[in-house]
PDB file of C-alpha atoms and ligand atoms in Angstrom:
ATOM      1  CA  UNK A  11      -3.966 -14.159 -66.741  1.00 74.00           C
ATOM      2  CA  UNK A  12      -0.360 -16.737 -65.778  1.00 83.00           C
ATOM      3  CA  UNK A  13       1.982 -15.224 -64.517  1.00 89.00           C
ATOM      4  CA  UNK A  14       4.986 -17.440 -65.907  1.00 90.00           C
ATOM      5  CA  UNK A  15       6.434 -17.309 -62.137  1.00 97.00           C
ATOM      6  CA  UNK A  16       6.767 -20.070 -59.558  1.00 98.00           C
ATOM      7  CA  UNK A  17       6.787 -18.989 -55.894  1.00 99.00           C
ATOM      8  CA  UNK A  18       7.217 -20.915 -52.998  1.00 99.00           C
ATOM      9  CA  UNK A  19       6.248 -19.454 -49.527  1.00 99.00           C
ATOM     10  CA  UNK A  20       7.651 -20.983 -46.829  1.00 99.00           C
ATOM     11  CA  UNK A  21       5.516 -22.003 -43.468  1.00 98.00           C
ATOM     12  CA  UNK A  22       2.580 -20.729 -45.554  1.00 99.00           C
ATOM     13  CA  UNK A  23      -0.121 -23.604 -43.747  1.00 98.00           C
ATOM     14  CA  UNK A  24      -2.145 -20.479 -41.720  1.00 98.00           C
ATOM     15  CA  UNK A  25      -1.526 -16.846 -41.004  1.00 98.00           C
ATOM     16  CA  UNK A  26       0.256 -14.381 -43.126  1.00 98.00           C
ATOM     17  CA  UNK A  27       1.971 -17.328 -44.894  1.00 99.00           C
ATOM     18  CA  UNK A  28      -1.048 -18.609 -46.162  1.00 98.00           C
ATOM     19  CA  UNK A  29      -2.694 -15.410 -46.707  1.00 99.00           C
ATOM     20  CA  UNK A  30       0.372 -14.881 -48.802  1.00 99.00           C
ATOM     21  CA  UNK A  31       0.189 -17.991 -50.387  1.00 99.00           C
ATOM     22  CA  UNK A  32      -3.272 -17.538 -51.699  1.00 98.00           C
ATOM     23  CA  UNK A  33      -3.024 -13.735 -53.063  1.00 98.00           C
ATOM     24  CA  UNK A  34       0.583 -14.951 -54.658  1.00 98.00           C
ATOM     25  CA  UNK A  35      -1.652 -17.278 -56.295  1.00 98.00           C
ATOM     26  CA  UNK A  36      -4.437 -14.832 -57.182  1.00 98.00           C
ATOM     27  CA  UNK A  37      -2.201 -13.431 -59.121  1.00 98.00           C
ATOM     28  CA  UNK A  38      -1.392 -15.497 -61.131  1.00 98.00           C
ATOM     29  CA  UNK A  39       1.660 -16.929 -59.662  1.00 98.00           C
ATOM     30  CA  UNK A  40       1.503 -20.769 -59.643  1.00 98.00           C
ATOM     31  CA  UNK A  41       2.550 -21.110 -55.808  1.00 98.00           C
ATOM     32  CA  UNK A  42       4.426 -23.941 -53.634  1.00 99.00           C
ATOM     33  CA  UNK A  43       2.718 -24.062 -50.143  1.00 99.00           C
ATOM     34  CA  UNK A  44       5.316 -25.006 -47.973  1.00 99.00           C
ATOM     35  CA  UNK A  45       5.546 -26.423 -43.634  1.00 99.00           C
ATOM     36  CA  UNK A  46       7.279 -28.514 -41.404  1.00 98.00           C
ATOM     37  CA  UNK A  47       4.251 -30.897 -41.999  1.00 98.00           C
ATOM     38  CA  UNK A  48       2.944 -30.992 -45.783  1.00 98.00           C
ATOM     39  CA  UNK A  49      -0.115 -32.255 -44.520  1.00 98.00           C
ATOM     40  CA  UNK A  50      -1.074 -29.445 -42.875  1.00 98.00           C
ATOM     41  CA  UNK A  51      -0.549 -27.287 -46.244  1.00 98.00           C
ATOM     42  CA  UNK A  52      -3.758 -28.877 -47.780  1.00 98.00           C
ATOM     43  CA  UNK A  53      -5.970 -26.894 -47.243  1.00 98.00           C
ATOM     44  CA  UNK A  54      -4.719 -24.091 -48.016  1.00 98.00           C
ATOM     45  CA  UNK A  55      -3.734 -26.099 -51.187  1.00 98.00           C
ATOM     46  CA  UNK A  56      -7.315 -26.762 -51.967  1.00 98.00           C
ATOM     47  CA  UNK A  57      -8.655 -23.733 -51.093  1.00 98.00           C
ATOM     48  CA  UNK A  58      -6.348 -21.963 -54.036  1.00 98.00           C
ATOM     49  CA  UNK A  59      -6.958 -25.276 -56.392  1.00 98.00           C
ATOM     50  CA  UNK A  60     -10.884 -24.038 -55.782  1.00 98.00           C
ATOM     51  CA  UNK A  61     -10.538 -20.580 -56.930  1.00 98.00           C
ATOM     52  CA  UNK A  62      -9.043 -21.769 -60.302  1.00 98.00           C
ATOM     53  CA  UNK A  63      -4.768 -21.384 -59.364  1.00 98.00           C
ATOM     54  CA  UNK A  64      -2.148 -23.535 -59.032  1.00 98.00           C
ATOM     55  CA  UNK A  65      -0.356 -25.056 -56.007  1.00 98.00           C
ATOM     56  CA  UNK A  66       1.102 -28.149 -54.721  1.00 98.00           C
ATOM     57  CA  UNK A  67       2.049 -27.991 -50.530  1.00 98.00           C
ATOM     58  CA  UNK A  68       5.711 -29.191 -49.655  1.00 98.00           C
ATOM     59  CA  UNK A  69       5.906 -30.859 -46.693  1.00 98.00           C
ATOM     60  CA  UNK A  70      10.161 -29.204 -44.897  1.00 98.00           C
ATOM     61  CA  UNK A  71      12.020 -28.147 -41.841  1.00 99.00           C
ATOM     62  CA  UNK A  72      13.136 -24.224 -43.273  1.00 99.00           C
ATOM     63  CA  UNK A  73      15.941 -25.331 -40.709  1.00 98.00           C
ATOM     64  CA  UNK A  74      17.454 -27.947 -41.717  1.00 98.00           C
ATOM     65  CA  UNK A  75      19.877 -28.046 -45.042  1.00 98.00           C
ATOM     66  CA  UNK A  76      18.776 -31.188 -46.826  1.00 98.00           C
ATOM     67  CA  UNK A  77      15.493 -31.322 -46.215  1.00 98.00           C
ATOM     68  CA  UNK A  78      15.309 -28.049 -47.695  1.00 99.00           C
ATOM     69  CA  UNK A  79      17.722 -29.328 -50.638  1.00 98.00           C
ATOM     70  CA  UNK A  80      15.491 -31.955 -51.851  1.00 98.00           C
ATOM     71  CA  UNK A  81      12.517 -30.036 -51.441  1.00 98.00           C
ATOM     72  CA  UNK A  82      13.141 -26.805 -53.782  1.00 98.00           C
ATOM     73  CA  UNK A  83      14.958 -29.620 -55.974  1.00 98.00           C
ATOM     74  CA  UNK A  84      10.591 -31.197 -55.331  1.00 98.00           C
ATOM     75  CA  UNK A  85       9.069 -28.033 -56.485  1.00 98.00           C
ATOM     76  CA  UNK A  86      11.848 -27.632 -59.960  1.00 98.00           C
ATOM     77  CA  UNK A  87       9.984 -31.395 -60.597  1.00 98.00           C
ATOM     78  CA  UNK A  88       6.928 -31.460 -60.019  1.00 98.00           C
ATOM     79  CA  UNK A  89       6.012 -27.271 -61.239  1.00 98.00           C
ATOM     80  CA  UNK A  90       9.389 -25.534 -62.668  1.00 98.00           C
ATOM     81  CA  UNK A  91      11.762 -23.982 -61.178  1.00 98.00           C
ATOM     82  CA  UNK A  92      11.426 -21.310 -58.397  1.00 98.00           C
ATOM     83  CA  UNK A  93      11.867 -17.488 -59.081  1.00 98.00           C
ATOM     84  CA  UNK A  94       9.900 -15.861 -56.645  1.00 99.00           C
ATOM     85  CA  UNK A  95      10.847 -16.794 -52.424  1.00 99.00           C
ATOM     86  CA  UNK A  96       9.330 -15.321 -49.962  1.00 99.00           C
ATOM     87  CA  UNK A  97      11.094 -16.348 -45.846  1.00 99.00           C
ATOM     88  CA  UNK A  98       7.877 -16.606 -43.797  1.00 98.00           C
ATOM     89  CA  UNK A  99       8.623 -19.502 -41.303  1.00 99.00           C
ATOM     90  CA  UNK A 100       8.631 -18.629 -37.790  1.00 98.00           C
ATOM     91  CA  UNK A 101       8.331 -19.409 -34.178  1.00 98.00           C
ATOM     92  CA  UNK A 102       8.791 -17.749 -31.132  1.00 97.00           C
ATOM     93  CA  UNK A 103      10.333 -19.415 -27.447  1.00 97.00           C
ATOM     94  CA  UNK A 104       9.980 -15.842 -25.512  1.00 96.00           C
ATOM     95  CA  UNK A 105      11.891 -15.802 -22.563  1.00 96.00           C
ATOM     96  CA  UNK A 106      13.398 -12.757 -20.355  1.00 96.00           C
ATOM     97  CA  UNK A 107      17.597 -13.675 -21.330  1.00 98.00           C
ATOM     98  CA  UNK A 108      17.821 -14.199 -17.541  1.00 98.00           C
ATOM     99  CA  UNK A 109      15.760 -17.531 -17.722  1.00 98.00           C
ATOM    100  CA  UNK A 110      16.508 -18.033 -21.607  1.00 98.00           C
ATOM    101  CA  UNK A 111      17.761 -21.095 -22.380  1.00 98.00           C
ATOM    102  CA  UNK A 112      20.297 -22.059 -25.137  1.00 98.00           C
ATOM    103  CA  UNK A 113      18.398 -24.086 -26.617  1.00 98.00           C
ATOM    104  CA  UNK A 114      15.230 -21.505 -26.701  1.00 98.00           C
ATOM    105  CA  UNK A 115      17.459 -18.963 -28.681  1.00 98.00           C
ATOM    106  CA  UNK A 116      19.336 -21.444 -30.721  1.00 98.00           C
ATOM    107  CA  UNK A 117      16.243 -22.343 -31.743  1.00 98.00           C
ATOM    108  CA  UNK A 118      14.363 -19.599 -32.741  1.00 98.00           C
ATOM    109  CA  UNK A 119      17.292 -18.536 -34.848  1.00 98.00           C
ATOM    110  CA  UNK A 120      17.655 -21.694 -36.623  1.00 98.00           C
ATOM    111  CA  UNK A 121      14.592 -21.450 -37.852  1.00 98.00           C
ATOM    112  CA  UNK A 122      14.501 -17.871 -38.909  1.00 98.00           C
ATOM    113  CA  UNK A 123      17.808 -16.853 -39.839  1.00 98.00           C
ATOM    114  CA  UNK A 124      19.346 -20.827 -40.905  1.00 98.00           C
ATOM    115  CA  UNK A 125      16.329 -21.613 -42.920  1.00 99.00           C
ATOM    116  CA  UNK A 126      15.652 -18.059 -44.317  1.00 99.00           C
ATOM    117  CA  UNK A 127      19.189 -18.402 -45.811  1.00 99.00           C
ATOM    118  CA  UNK A 128      19.667 -22.403 -46.347  1.00 99.00           C
ATOM    119  CA  UNK A 129      16.109 -21.583 -48.896  1.00 99.00           C
ATOM    120  CA  UNK A 130      17.245 -18.285 -50.010  1.00 99.00           C
ATOM    121  CA  UNK A 131      20.706 -20.137 -50.791  1.00 98.00           C
ATOM    122  CA  UNK A 132      19.278 -23.050 -52.306  1.00 98.00           C
ATOM    123  CA  UNK A 133      16.325 -21.279 -54.401  1.00 98.00           C
ATOM    124  CA  UNK A 134      19.284 -18.123 -56.197  1.00 98.00           C
ATOM    125  CA  UNK A 135      20.161 -20.465 -58.572  1.00 98.00           C
ATOM    126  CA  UNK A 136      16.813 -20.959 -60.469  1.00 98.00           C
ATOM    127  CA  UNK A 137      16.793 -16.805 -59.667  1.00 98.00           C
ATOM    128  CA  UNK A 138      20.212 -16.670 -61.232  1.00 98.00           C
ATOM    129  CA  UNK A 139      19.926 -19.018 -64.292  1.00 98.00           C
ATOM    130  CA  UNK A 140      16.597 -17.235 -64.791  1.00 98.00           C
ATOM    131  CA  UNK A 141      18.066 -13.722 -64.797  1.00 98.00           C
ATOM    132  CA  UNK A 142      15.293 -12.959 -62.966  1.00 98.00           C
ATOM    133  CA  UNK A 143      13.968 -14.056 -59.398  1.00 98.00           C
ATOM    134  CA  UNK A 144      12.192 -12.045 -56.186  1.00 98.00           C
ATOM    135  CA  UNK A 145      13.088 -12.508 -52.762  1.00 99.00           C
ATOM    136  CA  UNK A 146      11.140 -11.105 -49.749  1.00 99.00           C
ATOM    137  CA  UNK A 147      11.809 -11.882 -45.643  1.00 99.00           C
ATOM    138  CA  UNK A 148      10.175 -11.502 -42.633  1.00 99.00           C
ATOM    139  CA  UNK A 149      11.329  -9.270 -40.427  1.00 98.00           C
ATOM    140  CA  UNK A 150       9.486  -7.833 -38.103  1.00 98.00           C
ATOM    141  CA  UNK A 151       8.968  -3.941 -35.450  1.00 98.00           C
ATOM    142  CA  UNK A 152      10.426  -6.294 -32.997  1.00 97.00           C
ATOM    143  CA  UNK A 153      14.178  -6.131 -34.690  1.00 98.00           C
ATOM    144  CA  UNK A 154      13.974  -2.285 -32.946  1.00 95.00           C
ATOM    145  CA  UNK A 155      14.161  -4.290 -30.024  1.00 96.00           C
ATOM    146  CA  UNK A 156      11.578  -5.585 -27.289  1.00 94.00           C
ATOM    147  CA  UNK A 157      11.431  -7.388 -23.961  1.00 93.00           C
ATOM    148  CA  UNK A 158      10.930 -11.224 -23.882  1.00 94.00           C
ATOM    149  CA  UNK A 159      12.137 -11.857 -26.886  1.00 96.00           C
ATOM    150  CA  UNK A 160      16.645 -11.193 -27.557  1.00 98.00           C
ATOM    151  CA  UNK A 161      16.107 -14.294 -29.472  1.00 98.00           C
ATOM    152  CA  UNK A 162      13.263 -13.168 -31.545  1.00 98.00           C
ATOM    153  CA  UNK A 163      15.028  -9.322 -32.014  1.00 98.00           C
ATOM    154  CA  UNK A 164      18.855 -10.295 -33.082  1.00 98.00           C
ATOM    155  CA  UNK A 165      16.563 -12.728 -35.817  1.00 99.00           C
ATOM    156  CA  UNK A 166      14.908 -10.170 -37.227  1.00 98.00           C
ATOM    157  CA  UNK A 167      17.511  -7.749 -37.567  1.00 98.00           C
ATOM    158  CA  UNK A 168      19.575  -9.774 -38.500  1.00 98.00           C
ATOM    159  CA  UNK A 169      16.871 -10.912 -41.611  1.00 99.00           C
ATOM    160  CA  UNK A 170      17.279  -7.380 -42.087  1.00 98.00           C
ATOM    161  CA  UNK A 171      21.069  -7.158 -42.856  1.00 98.00           C
ATOM    162  CA  UNK A 172      20.159 -10.418 -44.648  1.00 99.00           C
ATOM    163  CA  UNK A 173      18.442  -9.666 -47.116  1.00 99.00           C
ATOM    164  CA  UNK A 174      20.091  -6.415 -47.954  1.00 98.00           C
ATOM    165  CA  UNK A 175      23.416  -8.273 -48.805  1.00 99.00           C
ATOM    166  CA  UNK A 176      20.947 -10.395 -51.063  1.00 99.00           C
ATOM    167  CA  UNK A 177      20.262  -6.886 -52.873  1.00 99.00           C
ATOM    168  CA  UNK A 178      23.393  -6.431 -53.350  1.00 98.00           C
ATOM    169  CA  UNK A 179      24.610  -9.639 -53.993  1.00 98.00           C
ATOM    170  CA  UNK A 180      22.401 -10.808 -56.425  1.00 98.00           C
ATOM    171  CA  UNK A 181      21.112  -7.381 -58.095  1.00 98.00           C
ATOM    172  CA  UNK A 182      22.854  -7.483 -61.815  1.00 98.00           C
ATOM    173  CA  UNK A 183      21.262 -11.352 -61.580  1.00 98.00           C
ATOM    174  CA  UNK A 184      17.505  -9.022 -62.017  1.00 98.00           C
ATOM    175  CA  UNK A 185      16.609 -10.436 -58.441  1.00 98.00           C
ATOM    176  CA  UNK A 186      15.369  -8.000 -55.677  1.00 99.00           C
ATOM    177  CA  UNK A 187      15.316  -8.856 -52.098  1.00 99.00           C
ATOM    178  CA  UNK A 188      13.488  -6.998 -49.951  1.00 99.00           C
ATOM    179  CA  UNK A 189      12.262  -7.343 -46.305  1.00 99.00           C
ATOM    180  CA  UNK A 190       9.158  -6.866 -44.593  1.00 99.00           C
ATOM    181  CA  UNK A 191       8.246  -5.553 -40.953  1.00 98.00           C
ATOM    182  CA  UNK A 192       4.992  -6.370 -39.978  1.00 98.00           C
ATOM    183  CA  UNK A 193       4.101  -4.335 -36.489  1.00 98.00           C
ATOM    184  CA  UNK A 194       1.266  -6.456 -34.750  1.00 97.00           C
ATOM    185  CA  UNK A 195      -1.306  -9.103 -36.734  1.00 98.00           C
ATOM    186  CA  UNK A 196      -3.752 -11.181 -35.668  1.00 97.00           C
ATOM    187  CA  UNK A 197      -2.952 -14.999 -36.221  1.00 97.00           C
ATOM    188  CA  UNK A 198      -1.771 -18.103 -34.297  1.00 96.00           C
ATOM    189  CA  UNK A 199       1.242 -16.310 -33.132  1.00 95.00           C
ATOM    190  CA  UNK A 200       0.039 -13.147 -31.278  1.00 96.00           C
ATOM    191  CA  UNK A 201      -2.810 -15.146 -29.620  1.00 95.00           C
ATOM    192  CA  UNK A 202       0.393 -17.725 -28.154  1.00 92.00           C
ATOM    193  CA  UNK A 203       2.003 -14.605 -26.916  1.00 91.00           C
ATOM    194  CA  UNK A 204      -1.270 -13.955 -25.209  1.00 93.00           C
ATOM    195  CA  UNK A 205      -2.113 -16.918 -23.229  1.00 91.00           C
ATOM    196  CA  UNK A 206       2.158 -16.842 -22.668  1.00 87.00           C
ATOM    197  CA  UNK A 207       1.530 -13.369 -20.744  1.00 89.00           C
ATOM    198  CA  UNK A 208      -1.282 -14.108 -19.237  1.00 91.00           C
ATOM    199  CA  UNK A 209      -4.163 -12.295 -20.791  1.00 94.00           C
ATOM    200  CA  UNK A 210      -6.506 -12.216 -23.463  1.00 96.00           C
ATOM    201  CA  UNK A 211      -6.358 -12.207 -27.027  1.00 96.00           C
ATOM    202  CA  UNK A 212      -9.103  -9.251 -27.084  1.00 95.00           C
ATOM    203  CA  UNK A 213      -7.189  -7.385 -24.129  1.00 95.00           C
ATOM    204  CA  UNK A 214      -4.046  -7.477 -26.421  1.00 95.00           C
ATOM    205  CA  UNK A 215      -5.543  -6.209 -29.216  1.00 95.00           C
ATOM    206  CA  UNK A 216      -7.299  -3.714 -27.202  1.00 95.00           C
ATOM    207  CA  UNK A 217      -4.449  -2.280 -25.099  1.00 94.00           C
ATOM    208  CA  UNK A 218      -2.062  -3.075 -28.691  1.00 94.00           C
ATOM    209  CA  UNK A 219      -4.655  -0.110 -30.290  1.00 96.00           C
ATOM    210  CA  UNK A 220      -3.288   2.531 -28.680  1.00 94.00           C
ATOM    211  CA  UNK A 221       0.358   2.026 -30.483  1.00 94.00           C
ATOM    212  CA  UNK A 222      -0.949   1.844 -33.363  1.00 97.00           C
ATOM    213  CA  UNK A 223      -1.870   5.084 -35.417  1.00 98.00           C
ATOM    214  CA  UNK A 224      -4.519   3.370 -37.844  1.00 98.00           C
ATOM    215  CA  UNK A 225      -6.373   2.208 -34.817  1.00 97.00           C
ATOM    216  CA  UNK A 226      -6.248  -1.066 -35.873  1.00 97.00           C
ATOM    217  CA  UNK A 227      -4.536  -4.366 -35.850  1.00 97.00           C
ATOM    218  CA  UNK A 228      -3.124  -5.388 -38.796  1.00 98.00           C
ATOM    219  CA  UNK A 229      -4.308  -8.949 -40.854  1.00 98.00           C
ATOM    220  CA  UNK A 230      -2.534 -11.506 -42.787  1.00 98.00           C
ATOM    221  CA  UNK A 231      -3.519  -9.788 -45.682  1.00 98.00           C
ATOM    222  CA  UNK A 232      -1.920  -6.523 -45.110  1.00 98.00           C
ATOM    223  CA  UNK A 233       0.653  -8.613 -45.021  1.00 99.00           C
ATOM    224  CA  UNK A 234       0.421 -10.599 -48.220  1.00 99.00           C
ATOM    225  CA  UNK A 235      -0.766  -7.504 -50.217  1.00 98.00           C
ATOM    226  CA  UNK A 236       3.029  -5.336 -49.519  1.00 99.00           C
ATOM    227  CA  UNK A 237       4.295  -9.233 -50.920  1.00 99.00           C
ATOM    228  CA  UNK A 238       2.274  -9.306 -53.591  1.00 98.00           C
ATOM    229  CA  UNK A 239       3.676  -5.986 -54.925  1.00 98.00           C
ATOM    230  CA  UNK A 240       7.427  -6.220 -53.705  1.00 98.00           C
ATOM    231  CA  UNK A 241       8.095  -9.734 -55.967  1.00 98.00           C
ATOM    232  CA  UNK A 242       5.052  -7.821 -58.505  1.00 98.00           C
ATOM    233  CA  UNK A 243       7.361  -8.005 -62.339  1.00 96.00           C
ATOM    234  CA  UNK A 244       7.143  -3.747 -61.744  1.00 97.00           C
ATOM    235  CA  UNK A 245       9.125  -3.494 -58.367  1.00 98.00           C
ATOM    236  CA  UNK A 246      12.037  -4.380 -59.981  1.00 98.00           C
ATOM    237  CA  UNK A 247      14.072  -0.842 -58.847  1.00 98.00           C
ATOM    238  CA  UNK A 248      13.103  -1.689 -55.343  1.00 98.00           C
ATOM    239  CA  UNK A 249      15.435  -3.549 -53.878  1.00 99.00           C
ATOM    240  CA  UNK A 250      16.794  -3.589 -50.293  1.00 98.00           C
ATOM    241  CA  UNK A 251      14.355  -1.646 -48.380  1.00 98.00           C
ATOM    242  CA  UNK A 252      12.764  -2.549 -45.620  1.00 98.00           C
ATOM    243  CA  UNK A 253       8.460  -2.255 -45.274  1.00 98.00           C
ATOM    244  CA  UNK A 254       6.906  -2.094 -42.005  1.00 98.00           C
ATOM    245  CA  UNK A 255       3.344  -2.746 -42.748  1.00 98.00           C
ATOM    246  CA  UNK A 256       2.589  -1.731 -38.983  1.00 98.00           C
ATOM    247  CA  UNK A 257      -0.451   0.760 -39.369  1.00 98.00           C
ATOM    248  CA  UNK A 258       2.552   3.560 -38.592  1.00 97.00           C
ATOM    249  CA  UNK A 259       6.523   4.630 -38.486  1.00 92.00           C
ATOM    250  CA  UNK A 260       7.120   1.517 -36.516  1.00 76.00           C
TER     251      UNK A 260
HETATM  252  P1  NAI B   2       2.248 -18.573 -37.710  1.00 86.34           P
HETATM  253  O1  NAI B   2       3.092 -19.163 -35.948  1.00 86.34           O
HETATM  254  O2  NAI B   2       0.888 -18.130 -37.753  1.00 86.34           O
HETATM  255  O3  NAI B   2       2.603 -19.345 -39.064  1.00 86.34           O
HETATM  256  C1  NAI B   2       3.817 -19.554 -38.800  1.00 86.34           C
HETATM  257  C2  NAI B   2       3.992 -21.208 -39.252  1.00 86.34           C
HETATM  258  O4  NAI B   2       5.780 -21.812 -39.247  1.00 86.34           O
HETATM  259  C3  NAI B   2       3.442 -22.278 -39.413  1.00 86.34           C
HETATM  260  O5  NAI B   2       2.283 -22.922 -40.437  1.00 86.34           O
HETATM  261  C4  NAI B   2       4.188 -23.948 -38.917  1.00 86.34           C
HETATM  262  O6  NAI B   2       4.259 -24.412 -38.869  1.00 86.34           O
HETATM  263  C5  NAI B   2       5.991 -22.961 -40.094  1.00 86.34           C
HETATM  264  N1  NAI B   2       6.682 -23.181 -39.622  1.00 86.34           N
HETATM  265  C6  NAI B   2       7.088 -23.048 -37.868  1.00 86.34           C
HETATM  266  N2  NAI B   2       8.729 -23.620 -38.206  1.00 86.34           N
HETATM  267  C7  NAI B   2       8.525 -24.242 -39.176  1.00 86.34           C
HETATM  268  C8  NAI B   2       9.209 -24.451 -39.935  1.00 86.34           C
HETATM  269  N3  NAI B   2      10.767 -24.973 -39.073  1.00 86.34           N
HETATM  270  N4  NAI B   2      10.016 -24.810 -41.209  1.00 86.34           N
HETATM  271  C9  NAI B   2       9.063 -24.857 -42.325  1.00 86.34           C
HETATM  272  N5  NAI B   2       8.312 -23.990 -41.898  1.00 86.34           N
HETATM  273  C10 NAI B   2       7.657 -23.810 -40.126  1.00 86.34           C
HETATM  274  O7  NAI B   2       3.202 -17.107 -37.501  1.00 86.34           O
HETATM  275  P2  NAI B   2       2.647 -15.679 -38.543  1.00 86.34           P
HETATM  276  O8  NAI B   2       1.929 -15.211 -37.633  1.00 86.34           O
HETATM  277  O9  NAI B   2       1.877 -16.298 -39.472  1.00 86.34           O
HETATM  278  O10 NAI B   2       4.096 -14.985 -38.530  1.00 86.34           O
HETATM  279  C11 NAI B   2       4.042 -15.408 -40.092  1.00 86.34           C
HETATM  280  C12 NAI B   2       6.240 -14.011 -40.163  1.00 86.34           C
HETATM  281  O11 NAI B   2       5.522 -13.327 -39.831  1.00 86.34           O
HETATM  282  C13 NAI B   2       7.122 -15.042 -39.202  1.00 86.34           C
HETATM  283  O12 NAI B   2       7.896 -15.558 -39.605  1.00 86.34           O
HETATM  284  C14 NAI B   2       6.484 -13.867 -37.629  1.00 86.34           C
HETATM  285  O13 NAI B   2       7.887 -13.866 -36.963  1.00 86.34           O
HETATM  286  C15 NAI B   2       6.393 -12.867 -38.934  1.00 86.34           C
HETATM  287  N6  NAI B   2       5.849 -11.772 -38.149  1.00 86.34           N
HETATM  288  C16 NAI B   2       4.443 -11.938 -36.905  1.00 86.34           C
HETATM  289  C17 NAI B   2       4.261 -10.785 -36.860  1.00 86.34           C
HETATM  290  C18 NAI B   2       2.753 -11.177 -36.156  1.00 86.34           C
HETATM  291  O14 NAI B   2       2.245 -10.382 -35.904  1.00 86.34           O
HETATM  292  N7  NAI B   2       1.606 -11.983 -36.195  1.00 86.34           N
HETATM  293  C19 NAI B   2       4.436  -9.862 -36.318  1.00 86.34           C
HETATM  294  C20 NAI B   2       5.873  -9.692 -37.288  1.00 86.34           C
HETATM  295  C21 NAI B   2       6.555 -10.359 -37.918  1.00 86.34           C
END
């Protein structure tokens, strides 16, 4: 059954964002698949179309204020006012603190934190008008600290504070805000981490299993399933939470 809701999923051309966009389309939502380059969104949009869902591709840098305003306006005009937002776009610029450049710090903080802020500020007014909304922000188990990721762990911890504040400010408008903090999920991002630290991806996955209670690596669909629950109409009494999707206690 088609839901009346329009969702924007950022960073949705691949990985967790792509799985989430496809899952929300399956749930009946109309989905704006947003990523840096509109062309890169096409395969996800086509897959959704083929499965009988409804989606559009939108190109925008979430850290660029004017691009965000333009992108959200496009969504409103082409498919309707968005009432679901998944702030998923992310990058890594890992380095030990003593080697980390200010550019590496700024790039990560800008995409994760400024990006989530700009997208949420632009979309919340459509949610408050509708008196209904769902916001899900991607944090990470790295919010608890991770060697080589001072920038990323600060951003992911910041996302948790941001989420709780959104829940407080927007609750009276029927809007919930929650964060999902995934553990090790098999995507291009974690494959790039293996490359950076000079180990094979299979080797990294094998080594990580030791720390994961359920003894398997996570998949983008594991995260998409949690997003699907948090944005569902019946989840309206769950807000300001951080849900660890990590195969065990974080
Ligand atoms: P990914 O690297 O496979 O995909 C990220 C997507 O975000 C890419 O399509 C990229 O083009 C897009 N993106 C990057 N900068 C952007 C910008 N400025 N504007 C718009 N789009 C932009 O990453 P993955 O693994 O799918 O991660 C998705 C989210 O989940 C990220 O926020 C990441 O930090 C978080 N996460 C991932 C985990 C993992 O193990 N893969 C674990 C915990 C959190």
